[in-house]
Amino acid sequence: MCGLFGAIKLQGNKTISTKVVYRNGKEMESRGTHAVGWCQSMLDNSLEYEKYEGATSTHKLHLKKALHNCQSLVGHTRFATHGSVTDSVNNHPHLYANAEVVGAVTHNGVISHHEHIAKTNDLTMQGECDSEIIARLLESFDPELSLVERVADAVNECDDWDSIALAVLESKGDVTDMVLVARGNPVKYSIHNGVLYYASTSTMLPSTVQTLKEGSILHIREGVGILDTVDGLLEEYATTGLTWQTYGARSSTAKKVVKTCQPVQTRFDGHDSFDDYYLSNNIERDWYSTM
């Protein structure tokens, strides 16, 4: 079980509270301390990301710095179930890009047959984390489809017993969108001073907290507001009786990982720099370079 947290400006002249975001990120330590990461949208619609091994509180200053001039942010605390946290490609956010968009995926839950999904769709996984399959699917889908449609299609590729909560941040031209998804795992959110804040739990959210309806997708546009709450696109989640708390960071089997890695950080406001991300990870992406 991992934790989601983040924020998005509904009005461009508002300010995201570093205190609120950090408190939610720290609260998510109860759901994962193996790694923490985030991706944020900046004033020029570029996206930047950082990934760190260890708990949120260990990287408090880095997170607060990332929120300066930030327009939106998706954050994640990880309890590793697939893939070593010492290899940053396994940690969230999982990045994706095609000729039209760049984006980042954060996921809470377990996708049980991610390798089969990758093989069926002729996709190449860059790491071992099951959550990455959502990013690879979004990368492969027609970018002319709306983000909501592509996210729904990606979730529906997963087994109907896979519990999934998502926060996806995507930039296309001068537009940046966020979607929140609840299918089997919870997403809570609240609106405070023109900013929407969200997390996997409601404890540290300001103002009146709302729970994203099971099986729905919340679509938010940076500087514009909530565009829609979409029902009916996600296949129904089948409860299997699995106790997800067994994946919690406070479980007796959890081991705290000592921070040994330097942060992975890049800026991909253009395709060249995002291609550099792949090259720096020794990933063959020649097709992308030619676009």
PDB file of C-alpha atoms in Angstrom, residues 68-188:
ATOM      1  CA  HIS A  68       8.278  27.270  -5.305  1.00  0.00           C
ATOM      2  CA  ASN A  69       6.544  28.667  -8.429  1.00  0.00           C
ATOM      3  CA  CYS A  70       4.820  25.309  -8.755  1.00  0.00           C
ATOM      4  CA  GLN A  71       1.415  25.234 -10.470  1.00  0.00           C
ATOM      5  CA  SER A  72       0.553  21.622  -9.629  1.00  0.00           C
ATOM      6  CA  LEU A  73       2.217  18.573  -8.138  1.00  0.00           C
ATOM      7  CA  VAL A  74       1.597  14.831  -7.928  1.00  0.00           C
ATOM      8  CA  GLY A  75       3.441  13.107  -5.079  1.00  0.00           C
ATOM      9  CA  HIS A  76       3.883   9.514  -3.962  1.00  0.00           C
ATOM     10  CA  THR A  77       5.223   7.554  -1.002  1.00  0.00           C
ATOM     11  CA  ARG A  78       6.173   3.997  -1.832  1.00  0.00           C
ATOM     12  CA  PHE A  79       6.064   0.683  -0.049  1.00  0.00           C
ATOM     13  CA  ALA A  80       7.866  -1.498  -2.574  1.00  0.00           C
ATOM     14  CA  THR A  81       6.100  -4.642  -3.785  1.00  0.00           C
ATOM     15  CA  HIS A  82       7.661  -4.947  -7.255  1.00  0.00           C
ATOM     16  CA  GLY A  83      11.190  -3.746  -8.051  1.00  0.00           C
ATOM     17  CA  SER A  84      14.037  -2.529  -5.873  1.00  0.00           C
ATOM     18  CA  VAL A  85      13.843   1.031  -4.557  1.00  0.00           C
ATOM     19  CA  THR A  86      17.589   1.434  -5.126  1.00  0.00           C
ATOM     20  CA  ASP A  87      16.905   1.573  -8.867  1.00  0.00           C
ATOM     21  CA  SER A  88      15.061   4.868  -9.296  1.00  0.00           C
ATOM     22  CA  VAL A  89      13.260   3.718 -12.441  1.00  0.00           C
ATOM     23  CA  ASN A  90      11.100   1.559 -10.146  1.00  0.00           C
ATOM     24  CA  ASN A  91      10.038   4.499  -7.996  1.00  0.00           C
ATOM     25  CA  HIS A  92       7.180   6.909  -8.655  1.00  0.00           C
ATOM     26  CA  PRO A  93       6.374   9.050 -10.528  1.00  0.00           C
ATOM     27  CA  HIS A  94       6.546   6.968 -13.703  1.00  0.00           C
ATOM     28  CA  LEU A  95       7.161   9.199 -16.704  1.00  0.00           C
ATOM     29  CA  TYR A  96       5.732   8.901 -20.194  1.00  0.00           C
ATOM     30  CA  ALA A  97       5.832  10.811 -23.477  1.00  0.00           C
ATOM     31  CA  ASN A  98       4.846  10.629 -27.111  1.00  0.00           C
ATOM     32  CA  ALA A  99       4.789  13.129 -29.962  1.00  0.00           C
ATOM     33  CA  GLU A 100       2.078  15.241 -28.317  1.00  0.00           C
ATOM     34  CA  VAL A 101       2.278  14.960 -24.532  1.00  0.00           C
ATOM     35  CA  VAL A 102       4.546  14.462 -21.534  1.00  0.00           C
ATOM     36  CA  GLY A 103       3.213  13.171 -18.252  1.00  0.00           C
ATOM     37  CA  ALA A 104       3.736  11.436 -14.934  1.00  0.00           C
ATOM     38  CA  VAL A 105       1.820   8.663 -13.165  1.00  0.00           C
ATOM     39  CA  THR A 106       1.529   7.965  -9.432  1.00  0.00           C
ATOM     40  CA  HIS A 107      -0.333   4.844  -8.323  1.00  0.00           C
ATOM     41  CA  ASN A 108      -1.590   3.280  -5.113  1.00  0.00           C
ATOM     42  CA  GLY A 109      -2.458  -0.404  -5.350  1.00  0.00           C
ATOM     43  CA  VAL A 110      -1.142  -3.518  -7.028  1.00  0.00           C
ATOM     44  CA  ILE A 111      -1.461  -4.438 -10.710  1.00  0.00           C
ATOM     45  CA  SER A 112      -1.142  -8.174 -10.572  1.00  0.00           C
ATOM     46  CA  HIS A 113      -0.432  -9.113 -14.202  1.00  0.00           C
ATOM     47  CA  HIS A 114       1.478  -6.077 -15.446  1.00  0.00           C
ATOM     48  CA  GLU A 115       3.983  -8.166 -17.382  1.00  0.00           C
ATOM     49  CA  HIS A 116       1.179  -9.906 -19.269  1.00  0.00           C
ATOM     50  CA  ILE A 117      -0.434  -6.535 -20.055  1.00  0.00           C
ATOM     51  CA  ALA A 118       2.883  -5.269 -21.418  1.00  0.00           C
ATOM     52  CA  LYS A 119       3.336  -8.352 -23.599  1.00  0.00           C
ATOM     53  CA  THR A 120      -0.241  -8.253 -24.888  1.00  0.00           C
ATOM     54  CA  ASN A 121       0.121  -4.590 -25.885  1.00  0.00           C
ATOM     55  CA  ASP A 122       3.692  -4.976 -27.214  1.00  0.00           C
ATOM     56  CA  LEU A 123       5.088  -2.567 -24.638  1.00  0.00           C
ATOM     57  CA  THR A 124       8.578  -2.472 -23.152  1.00  0.00           C
ATOM     58  CA  MET A 125       8.778  -1.981 -19.397  1.00  0.00           C
ATOM     59  CA  GLN A 126      11.802   0.038 -18.280  1.00  0.00           C
ATOM     60  CA  GLY A 127      11.772  -1.274 -14.701  1.00  0.00           C
ATOM     61  CA  GLU A 128      10.158  -3.924 -12.532  1.00  0.00           C
ATOM     62  CA  CYS A 129       7.463  -1.864 -10.797  1.00  0.00           C
ATOM     63  CA  ASP A 130       3.928  -2.958 -11.645  1.00  0.00           C
ATOM     64  CA  SER A 131       2.653   0.647 -11.603  1.00  0.00           C
ATOM     65  CA  GLU A 132       4.798   1.554 -14.603  1.00  0.00           C
ATOM     66  CA  ILE A 133       2.410  -0.273 -16.939  1.00  0.00           C
ATOM     67  CA  ILE A 134      -0.073   2.612 -16.618  1.00  0.00           C
ATOM     68  CA  ALA A 135       2.570   5.044 -17.908  1.00  0.00           C
ATOM     69  CA  ARG A 136       3.542   2.767 -20.785  1.00  0.00           C
ATOM     70  CA  LEU A 137      -0.101   2.374 -21.791  1.00  0.00           C
ATOM     71  CA  LEU A 138      -0.714   6.136 -21.691  1.00  0.00           C
ATOM     72  CA  GLU A 139       2.400   6.608 -23.775  1.00  0.00           C
ATOM     73  CA  SER A 140       1.150   4.180 -26.422  1.00  0.00           C
ATOM     74  CA  PHE A 141      -2.439   5.420 -26.761  1.00  0.00           C
ATOM     75  CA  ASP A 142      -3.563   7.960 -29.367  1.00  0.00           C
ATOM     76  CA  PRO A 143      -2.833  11.402 -27.831  1.00  0.00           C
ATOM     77  CA  GLU A 144      -5.831  12.822 -29.676  1.00  0.00           C
ATOM     78  CA  LEU A 145      -8.008  10.955 -27.186  1.00  0.00           C
ATOM     79  CA  SER A 146      -8.726  12.922 -24.029  1.00  0.00           C
ATOM     80  CA  LEU A 147      -6.621  12.232 -20.949  1.00  0.00           C
ATOM     81  CA  VAL A 148      -9.721  10.901 -19.190  1.00  0.00           C
ATOM     82  CA  GLU A 149     -10.383   8.408 -22.000  1.00  0.00           C
ATOM     83  CA  ARG A 150      -6.780   7.234 -22.099  1.00  0.00           C
ATOM     84  CA  VAL A 151      -6.581   6.824 -18.326  1.00  0.00           C
ATOM     85  CA  ALA A 152      -9.849   4.876 -18.297  1.00  0.00           C
ATOM     86  CA  ASP A 153      -8.581   2.621 -21.087  1.00  0.00           C
ATOM     87  CA  ALA A 154      -5.342   2.026 -19.179  1.00  0.00           C
ATOM     88  CA  VAL A 155      -7.154   1.104 -15.957  1.00  0.00           C
ATOM     89  CA  ASN A 156      -9.514  -1.191 -17.863  1.00  0.00           C
ATOM     90  CA  GLU A 157      -6.523  -3.091 -19.264  1.00  0.00           C
ATOM     91  CA  CYS A 158      -5.837  -4.203 -15.682  1.00  0.00           C
ATOM     92  CA  ASP A 159      -7.604  -7.123 -14.038  1.00  0.00           C
ATOM     93  CA  ASP A 160     -10.935  -6.281 -12.455  1.00  0.00           C
ATOM     94  CA  TRP A 161      -9.637  -7.341  -9.037  1.00  0.00           C
ATOM     95  CA  ASP A 162      -6.675  -4.912  -9.157  1.00  0.00           C
ATOM     96  CA  SER A 163      -7.373  -2.046  -6.759  1.00  0.00           C
ATOM     97  CA  ILE A 164      -6.189   1.203  -8.273  1.00  0.00           C
ATOM     98  CA  ALA A 165      -5.955   4.833  -7.204  1.00  0.00           C
ATOM     99  CA  LEU A 166      -4.165   7.176  -9.584  1.00  0.00           C
ATOM    100  CA  ALA A 167      -3.011  10.750  -9.858  1.00  0.00           C
ATOM    101  CA  VAL A 168      -1.782  11.618 -13.352  1.00  0.00           C
ATOM    102  CA  LEU A 169      -0.250  14.938 -14.400  1.00  0.00           C
ATOM    103  CA  GLU A 170       0.046  15.667 -18.123  1.00  0.00           C
ATOM    104  CA  SER A 171       1.195  18.630 -20.193  1.00  0.00           C
ATOM    105  CA  LYS A 172       0.125  19.148 -23.809  1.00  0.00           C
ATOM    106  CA  GLY A 173       1.233  22.408 -25.363  1.00  0.00           C
ATOM    107  CA  ASP A 174       0.186  25.220 -23.043  1.00  0.00           C
ATOM    108  CA  VAL A 175      -2.385  23.108 -21.185  1.00  0.00           C
ATOM    109  CA  THR A 176      -1.677  21.030 -18.072  1.00  0.00           C
ATOM    110  CA  ASP A 177      -4.284  18.598 -16.759  1.00  0.00           C
ATOM    111  CA  MET A 178      -4.545  16.343 -13.724  1.00  0.00           C
ATOM    112  CA  VAL A 179      -6.816  13.355 -13.274  1.00  0.00           C
ATOM    113  CA  LEU A 180      -7.576  11.523 -10.037  1.00  0.00           C
ATOM    114  CA  VAL A 181      -8.937   7.971 -10.220  1.00  0.00           C
ATOM    115  CA  ALA A 182     -10.588   5.841  -7.531  1.00  0.00           C
ATOM    116  CA  ARG A 183     -11.200   2.182  -8.327  1.00  0.00           C
ATOM    117  CA  GLY A 184     -10.855   0.040  -5.236  1.00  0.00           C
ATOM    118  CA  ASN A 185      -8.491   2.408  -3.408  1.00  0.00           C
ATOM    119  CA  PRO A 186      -9.518   5.766  -1.941  1.00  0.00           C
ATOM    120  CA  VAL A 187      -8.743   9.322  -3.026  1.00  0.00           C
ATOM    121  CA  LYS A 188      -9.719  12.243  -0.796  1.00  0.00           C
TER     122      LYS A 188
END
